[in-house]
CSV table of C-alpha atoms in Angstrom, one decimal:
chain,number,residue,atom,x,y,z
A,241,UNK,CA,123.8,164.9,37.8
A,242,UNK,CA,127.4,164.9,38.9
A,243,UNK,CA,128.1,164.4,42.6
A,244,UNK,CA,129.5,168.0,42.8
A,245,UNK,CA,126.3,169.4,41.3
A,246,UNK,CA,124.1,167.5,43.8
A,247,UNK,CA,126.0,169.3,46.6
A,248,UNK,CA,124.2,172.6,45.6
A,249,UNK,CA,120.8,171.1,46.2
A,250,UNK,CA,118.8,173.6,48.3
A,251,UNK,CA,118.7,172.7,52.0
A,252,UNK,CA,122.0,170.7,52.0
A,253,UNK,CA,124.7,171.8,54.5
A,254,UNK,CA,127.7,173.5,52.7
A,255,UNK,CA,130.2,171.0,54.1
A,256,UNK,CA,130.3,168.1,56.5
A,257,UNK,CA,130.7,168.9,60.2
A,258,UNK,CA,133.8,167.0,61.5
A,259,UNK,CA,131.7,166.2,64.6
A,260,UNK,CA,129.7,163.8,62.5
A,261,UNK,CA,132.6,161.6,61.5
A,262,UNK,CA,132.2,158.0,62.5
A,263,UNK,CA,128.4,158.3,62.4
A,264,UNK,CA,126.8,155.2,60.9
A,265,UNK,CA,123.1,154.7,59.8
A,266,UNK,CA,122.9,151.6,61.9
A,267,UNK,CA,119.3,150.3,61.9
A,268,UNK,CA,115.6,150.6,61.1
A,269,UNK,CA,113.0,149.4,63.6
A,270,UNK,CA,109.7,147.8,62.7
A,271,UNK,CA,107.1,146.4,65.1
A,272,UNK,CA,105.9,142.9,64.2
A,273,UNK,CA,102.8,141.1,65.4
A,274,UNK,CA,104.1,137.5,65.3
A,275,UNK,CA,107.8,137.2,65.8
A,276,UNK,CA,108.0,133.6,64.6
A,277,UNK,CA,106.4,134.4,61.3
A,278,UNK,CA,108.6,137.5,60.9
A,279,UNK,CA,111.8,135.6,61.7
A,280,UNK,CA,110.8,132.9,59.3
A,281,UNK,CA,110.2,135.5,56.5
A,282,UNK,CA,113.4,137.5,57.1
A,283,UNK,CA,115.7,134.5,57.5
A,284,UNK,CA,114.2,131.9,55.0
A,285,UNK,CA,112.9,134.3,52.3
A,286,UNK,CA,115.5,137.1,52.5
A,287,UNK,CA,118.5,135.5,54.1
A,288,UNK,CA,118.8,137.6,57.2
A,289,UNK,CA,120.8,136.2,60.2
A,290,UNK,CA,119.6,136.9,63.8
A,291,UNK,CA,122.6,138.3,65.8
A,292,UNK,CA,121.0,139.5,69.0
A,293,UNK,CA,117.8,139.1,71.1
A,294,UNK,CA,116.9,141.2,74.1
A,295,UNK,CA,113.9,140.4,76.3
A,296,UNK,CA,112.2,142.9,78.6
A,297,UNK,CA,109.7,140.6,80.4
A,298,UNK,CA,108.4,143.3,82.8
A,299,UNK,CA,107.6,145.6,79.9
A,300,UNK,CA,106.4,142.6,77.9
A,301,UNK,CA,108.4,143.2,74.7
A,302,UNK,CA,111.5,141.7,73.0
A,303,UNK,CA,113.9,143.1,70.4
A,304,UNK,CA,115.4,141.0,67.6
A,305,UNK,CA,118.4,142.3,65.6
A,306,UNK,CA,119.1,140.9,62.2
A,307,UNK,CA,121.7,141.4,59.5
A,308,UNK,CA,122.1,140.4,55.9
A,309,UNK,CA,125.7,139.4,55.3
A,310,UNK,CA,127.1,136.8,53.0
A,311,UNK,CA,130.0,135.7,55.1
A,312,UNK,CA,129.0,134.5,58.6
A,313,UNK,CA,132.6,134.8,59.6
A,314,UNK,CA,132.1,138.5,59.7
A,315,UNK,CA,129.8,138.1,62.8
A,316,UNK,CA,131.7,137.8,66.1
A,317,UNK,CA,130.7,134.7,68.1
A,318,UNK,CA,131.5,136.3,71.5
A,319,UNK,CA,128.5,138.1,72.9
A,320,UNK,CA,130.1,141.4,73.8
A,321,UNK,CA,132.1,141.6,70.6
A,322,UNK,CA,129.0,140.8,68.6
A,323,UNK,CA,127.0,143.4,70.4
A,324,UNK,CA,129.6,146.1,69.6
A,325,UNK,CA,129.9,144.9,66.0
A,326,UNK,CA,126.1,144.9,65.6
A,327,UNK,CA,125.9,148.5,66.8
A,328,UNK,CA,128.7,149.7,64.5
A,329,UNK,CA,127.6,148.4,61.1
A,330,UNK,CA,125.0,149.7,58.7
A,331,UNK,CA,122.0,147.7,57.5
A,332,UNK,CA,120.7,146.2,60.7
A,333,UNK,CA,117.0,145.4,61.0
A,334,UNK,CA,115.4,145.6,64.4
A,335,UNK,CA,112.1,143.9,65.0
A,336,UNK,CA,110.1,144.7,68.1
A,337,UNK,CA,107.7,142.1,69.4
A,338,UNK,CA,105.2,143.3,71.9
A,339,UNK,CA,104.2,140.1,73.7
A,340,UNK,CA,100.8,138.8,73.0
A,341,UNK,CA,100.1,140.7,69.8
A,342,UNK,CA,100.4,137.3,68.0
A,343,UNK,CA,97.1,136.3,69.6
A,344,UNK,CA,95.2,139.4,68.5
A,345,UNK,CA,92.8,138.9,65.5
A,346,UNK,CA,93.8,140.4,62.2
A,347,UNK,CA,96.6,142.9,61.4
A,348,UNK,CA,98.1,144.7,64.4
A,349,UNK,CA,100.4,147.2,62.7
A,350,UNK,CA,100.1,149.8,60.0
A,351,UNK,CA,102.4,149.7,57.0
A,352,UNK,CA,102.6,153.4,56.5
A,353,UNK,CA,101.3,153.4,52.9
A,354,UNK,CA,97.7,154.4,53.6
A,355,UNK,CA,96.5,157.2,55.7
A,356,UNK,CA,98.1,158.2,58.0
A,357,UNK,CA,101.2,157.8,55.8
A,358,UNK,CA,104.8,158.2,56.8
A,359,UNK,CA,107.3,155.3,56.6
A,360,UNK,CA,107.2,153.7,53.1
A,361,UNK,CA,109.3,150.6,52.8
A,362,UNK,CA,112.6,148.9,53.3
A,363,UNK,CA,114.5,147.7,50.3
A,364,UNK,CA,116.7,144.6,49.6
A,365,UNK,CA,119.1,144.7,46.7
A,366,UNK,CA,119.7,141.4,45.0
A,367,UNK,CA,122.1,140.3,42.2
A,368,UNK,CA,119.3,139.2,39.9
A,369,UNK,CA,115.8,140.7,40.5
A,370,UNK,CA,114.1,138.4,38.0
A,371,UNK,CA,115.5,135.2,39.6
A,372,UNK,CA,114.7,136.6,43.0
A,373,UNK,CA,111.1,137.4,42.1
A,374,UNK,CA,110.6,133.9,40.5
A,375,UNK,CA,111.8,132.4,43.8
A,376,UNK,CA,109.4,134.6,45.8
A,377,UNK,CA,106.6,133.4,43.6
A,378,UNK,CA,107.6,129.8,44.2
A,379,UNK,CA,107.7,130.4,47.9
A,380,UNK,CA,104.2,131.9,47.9
A,381,UNK,CA,105.4,135.3,49.0
A,382,UNK,CA,102.7,138.0,48.5
A,383,UNK,CA,103.6,140.8,46.0
A,384,UNK,CA,102.5,144.4,46.3
A,385,UNK,CA,103.9,145.1,42.8
A,386,UNK,CA,105.3,142.5,40.4
A,387,UNK,CA,108.1,143.5,38.0
A,388,UNK,CA,105.5,143.6,35.1
A,389,UNK,CA,103.1,145.8,37.0
A,390,UNK,CA,103.0,149.6,36.5
A,391,UNK,CA,105.7,151.6,34.7
A,392,UNK,CA,108.7,150.8,36.8
A,393,UNK,CA,109.6,147.4,35.4
A,394,UNK,CA,112.9,147.1,37.1
A,395,UNK,CA,111.6,146.9,40.6
A,396,UNK,CA,109.1,144.8,42.6
A,397,UNK,CA,107.6,145.1,46.1
A,398,UNK,CA,106.8,142.1,48.2
A,399,UNK,CA,105.0,142.2,51.6
A,400,UNK,CA,106.3,140.9,54.9
A,401,UNK,CA,104.0,139.1,57.3
A,402,UNK,CA,102.8,142.4,58.8
A,403,UNK,CA,102.2,143.9,55.3
A,404,UNK,CA,105.3,146.1,55.4
A,405,UNK,CA,106.5,146.7,51.8
A,406,UNK,CA,109.9,145.3,50.9
A,407,UNK,CA,111.2,146.7,47.6
A,408,UNK,CA,113.4,144.4,45.5
A,409,UNK,CA,115.9,145.9,43.2
A,410,UNK,CA,119.2,145.0,41.5
A,411,UNK,CA,122.1,147.4,41.1
A,412,UNK,CA,122.6,146.8,37.4
A,413,UNK,CA,120.2,147.7,34.6
A,414,UNK,CA,117.5,145.2,33.9
A,415,UNK,CA,117.2,143.9,30.3
A,416,UNK,CA,113.4,144.5,29.8
B,44,UNK,CA,123.5,134.1,74.2
B,45,UNK,CA,126.1,132.6,71.8
B,46,UNK,CA,125.5,133.0,68.1
B,47,UNK,CA,125.0,129.3,67.7
B,48,UNK,CA,122.3,129.3,70.3
B,49,UNK,CA,120.5,132.1,68.6
B,50,UNK,CA,120.2,129.9,65.5
B,51,UNK,CA,117.6,127.7,67.4
B,52,UNK,CA,115.2,130.7,68.0
B,53,UNK,CA,111.7,129.5,67.0
B,54,UNK,CA,110.8,130.7,63.5
B,55,UNK,CA,114.3,131.0,62.1
B,56,UNK,CA,115.1,129.0,59.0
B,57,UNK,CA,117.4,126.1,59.6
B,58,UNK,CA,120.1,127.3,57.2
B,59,UNK,CA,120.6,130.0,54.7
B,60,UNK,CA,119.2,129.4,51.2
B,61,UNK,CA,122.1,129.9,48.7
B,62,UNK,CA,119.6,131.8,46.5
B,63,UNK,CA,119.8,134.7,49.0
B,64,UNK,CA,123.6,135.2,48.6
B,65,UNK,CA,124.4,138.7,47.5
B,66,UNK,CA,121.2,140.1,49.1
B,67,UNK,CA,121.8,143.5,50.8
B,68,UNK,CA,119.5,145.4,53.1
B,69,UNK,CA,119.9,148.5,50.9
B,70,UNK,CA,117.6,151.3,52.1
B,71,UNK,CA,114.7,152.6,54.2
B,72,UNK,CA,112.2,155.0,52.7
B,73,UNK,CA,110.5,157.8,54.7
B,74,UNK,CA,108.1,160.4,53.3
B,75,UNK,CA,109.0,164.0,54.2
B,76,UNK,CA,106.9,167.2,54.1
B,77,UNK,CA,109.6,169.8,53.4
B,78,UNK,CA,112.6,168.3,51.6
B,79,UNK,CA,114.8,171.4,52.2
B,80,UNK,CA,114.3,171.1,56.0
B,81,UNK,CA,114.9,167.3,55.8
B,82,UNK,CA,118.1,167.7,53.7
B,83,UNK,CA,119.3,170.3,56.1
B,84,UNK,CA,118.7,168.0,59.1
B,85,UNK,CA,120.2,164.8,57.6
B,86,UNK,CA,123.3,166.6,56.1
B,87,UNK,CA,124.1,169.3,58.7
B,88,UNK,CA,123.0,167.5,61.9
B,89,UNK,CA,123.8,163.9,61.1
B,90,UNK,CA,126.4,164.1,58.3
B,91,UNK,CA,124.6,162.4,55.5
B,92,UNK,CA,125.7,162.9,51.8
B,93,UNK,CA,123.1,163.3,49.0
B,94,UNK,CA,124.1,160.8,46.3
B,95,UNK,CA,121.1,160.7,43.9
B,96,UNK,CA,118.0,162.7,43.2
B,97,UNK,CA,115.2,161.5,40.9
B,98,UNK,CA,112.3,163.8,39.9
B,99,UNK,CA,109.0,162.6,38.6
B,100,UNK,CA,107.3,165.8,37.7
B,101,UNK,CA,104.2,164.2,36.2
B,102,UNK,CA,103.5,162.3,39.3
B,103,UNK,CA,104.6,165.3,41.4
B,104,UNK,CA,107.2,163.6,43.6
B,105,UNK,CA,110.9,163.4,43.9
B,106,UNK,CA,113.2,160.9,45.5
B,107,UNK,CA,116.4,161.8,47.4
B,108,UNK,CA,119.0,159.1,48.3
B,109,UNK,CA,121.5,159.8,51.1
B,110,UNK,CA,124.4,157.8,52.6
B,111,UNK,CA,126.4,158.3,55.8
B,112,UNK,CA,130.0,157.5,54.9
B,113,UNK,CA,133.2,159.0,56.3
B,114,UNK,CA,135.3,158.8,53.2
B,115,UNK,CA,133.8,160.7,50.2
B,116,UNK,CA,136.2,158.9,47.9
B,117,UNK,CA,134.0,155.8,48.4
B,118,UNK,CA,131.3,157.5,46.4
B,119,UNK,CA,131.7,157.3,42.6
B,120,UNK,CA,131.5,160.6,40.8
B,121,UNK,CA,130.3,159.1,37.5
B,122,UNK,CA,126.5,159.0,37.5
B,123,UNK,CA,126.0,155.4,36.3
B,124,UNK,CA,128.7,154.1,38.6
B,125,UNK,CA,127.3,156.0,41.6
B,126,UNK,CA,123.8,154.7,40.8
B,127,UNK,CA,125.0,151.1,40.8
B,128,UNK,CA,127.1,151.7,43.9
B,129,UNK,CA,124.1,153.3,45.7
B,130,UNK,CA,122.0,150.3,45.0
B,131,UNK,CA,124.6,147.8,46.2
B,132,UNK,CA,125.5,149.2,49.7
B,133,UNK,CA,123.6,148.9,53.0
B,134,UNK,CA,122.6,152.0,55.0
B,135,UNK,CA,121.0,154.2,52.4
B,136,UNK,CA,118.2,156.6,53.4
B,137,UNK,CA,115.5,157.4,50.8
B,138,UNK,CA,113.4,160.5,51.3
B,139,UNK,CA,110.3,160.9,49.3
B,140,UNK,CA,109.0,164.4,48.7
B,141,UNK,CA,105.5,164.7,47.4
B,142,UNK,CA,105.5,168.1,45.8
B,143,UNK,CA,103.5,170.8,47.6
B,144,UNK,CA,103.3,169.1,51.0
B,145,UNK,CA,105.7,171.8,52.3
B,146,UNK,CA,102.9,174.3,51.9
B,147,UNK,CA,100.3,172.3,53.9
B,148,UNK,CA,99.7,173.6,57.5
B,149,UNK,CA,101.0,171.4,60.4
B,150,UNK,CA,102.5,168.0,60.3
B,151,UNK,CA,101.8,166.0,57.1
B,152,UNK,CA,103.2,162.6,58.0
B,153,UNK,CA,102.8,160.1,60.8
B,154,UNK,CA,105.9,158.9,62.8
B,155,UNK,CA,104.5,155.4,63.5
B,156,UNK,CA,104.8,155.7,67.3
B,157,UNK,CA,101.2,156.5,68.1
B,158,UNK,CA,98.1,154.7,66.8
B,159,UNK,CA,98.2,153.3,64.2
B,160,UNK,CA,101.7,152.1,65.1
B,161,UNK,CA,104.1,150.3,62.9
B,162,UNK,CA,107.5,151.7,61.9
B,163,UNK,CA,109.3,152.8,65.0
B,164,UNK,CA,112.6,154.6,64.3
B,165,UNK,CA,115.9,154.7,62.4
B,166,UNK,CA,119.1,154.7,64.4
B,167,UNK,CA,122.4,156.4,63.9
B,168,UNK,CA,125.4,154.9,65.8
B,169,UNK,CA,128.0,157.5,66.9
B,170,UNK,CA,131.5,157.2,68.4
B,171,UNK,CA,130.6,159.2,71.5
B,172,UNK,CA,126.9,159.4,72.4
B,173,UNK,CA,127.4,162.0,75.1
B,174,UNK,CA,129.3,164.4,72.8
B,175,UNK,CA,126.8,163.8,70.0
B,176,UNK,CA,123.9,164.7,72.3
B,177,UNK,CA,125.6,167.8,73.6
B,178,UNK,CA,126.1,168.9,70.0
B,179,UNK,CA,122.4,168.2,69.2
B,180,UNK,CA,121.4,170.4,72.2
B,181,UNK,CA,123.6,173.2,71.0
B,182,UNK,CA,122.1,172.9,67.5
B,183,UNK,CA,118.6,173.1,69.0
B,184,UNK,CA,117.6,169.6,67.8
B,185,UNK,CA,114.4,168.4,69.5
B,186,UNK,CA,114.8,165.3,71.7
B,187,UNK,CA,112.2,162.6,72.1
B,188,UNK,CA,114.3,161.1,75.0
B,189,UNK,CA,117.5,162.5,76.5
B,190,UNK,CA,120.2,160.2,77.8
B,191,UNK,CA,119.1,161.0,81.3
B,192,UNK,CA,115.4,160.2,80.7
B,193,UNK,CA,113.9,156.9,81.6
B,194,UNK,CA,115.8,153.7,82.4
B,195,UNK,CA,117.9,153.3,79.3
B,196,UNK,CA,120.6,155.8,80.0
B,197,UNK,CA,122.9,154.7,77.2
B,198,UNK,CA,120.6,155.8,74.3
B,199,UNK,CA,118.8,158.9,73.2
B,200,UNK,CA,116.1,159.7,70.6
B,201,UNK,CA,116.1,162.9,68.6
B,202,UNK,CA,113.3,163.9,66.2
B,203,UNK,CA,113.7,164.8,62.5
B,204,UNK,CA,111.7,167.7,61.0
B,205,UNK,CA,108.7,165.4,60.4
B,206,UNK,CA,108.8,164.0,63.9
B,207,UNK,CA,110.4,160.7,62.9
B,208,UNK,CA,112.4,159.3,65.8
B,209,UNK,CA,116.2,158.9,65.3
B,210,UNK,CA,117.8,156.8,68.0
B,211,UNK,CA,121.4,157.7,68.9
B,212,UNK,CA,123.7,155.0,70.3
B,213,UNK,CA,127.3,154.2,70.6
B,214,UNK,CA,128.8,150.7,70.0
B,215,UNK,CA,130.8,150.7,73.3
B,216,UNK,CA,129.4,150.7,76.8
B,217,UNK,CA,128.7,154.1,78.3
B,218,UNK,CA,130.2,155.1,81.6
B,219,UNK,CA,127.1,156.1,83.4
């Protein structure tokens, strides 16, 4: 469907309010049980870079902001500049660690895909989904859905340490 | 904390695996009860543009992909080109509509901020958070936290039609 036809989808505003110019879909926040395991997963397995940490010792939580950018030169080294940059770009992942959850037995958080449902997943796009999934297998990453499972053969789902689903896709058609 | 110091945070990988180059944090998926209400909210209130719709009539669900970009010329008009573009950029919002949920009484989905917790919120960064919040008030948008509520005076939370929290921030310090 052409972009102009999509504009007539029921519910959509007729035009864009100029007051929304400059708005950016900045980040998504997930709570995580064990921040060290999550930082390991998002940095080692998926390539995210940690760009800001904020600790709130009285309220016993910490916030970790990560980005997924190829060129580290994009990320300002100066704290203030990096803070402003981090708040102005899309695709930031915020992980909230409530202190002490890492010592609780079993899973602490709900992935949203069983009742009560809501949030479904985040998605990382990769240049080669087959190569990426082979690497995840080698790394021992748990899969929710392998490429060969089900009817949608061009996408996979892996699970992060809390069980959140991470969809893996590639922008171009897959030869399968 | 300087960026180089952040790199020693426990859990983080020592360096970035070259196999993750080209990875992009592409989208976040939320299930919504009434797609028309959600499309109205995300387009009219927040300025999102609908760039792709996929219907799965046999499985009775539809997927809606939205982006928040200032220059519509960025978005390819050609379907295939737009599909590839949409899968290659950060900051995409995917809304899943399970057909018929709009006719169920009361809320259908869980916002993640009461037990069982997990997902917390998405965040939209705006050039002027005070002006943005005044506009949300005028539009009758429900607030989870106004700028003046609590200790964090530089941020607000509004609620989308399903009750999902949308944080509103600005990149620069707020004079308050």
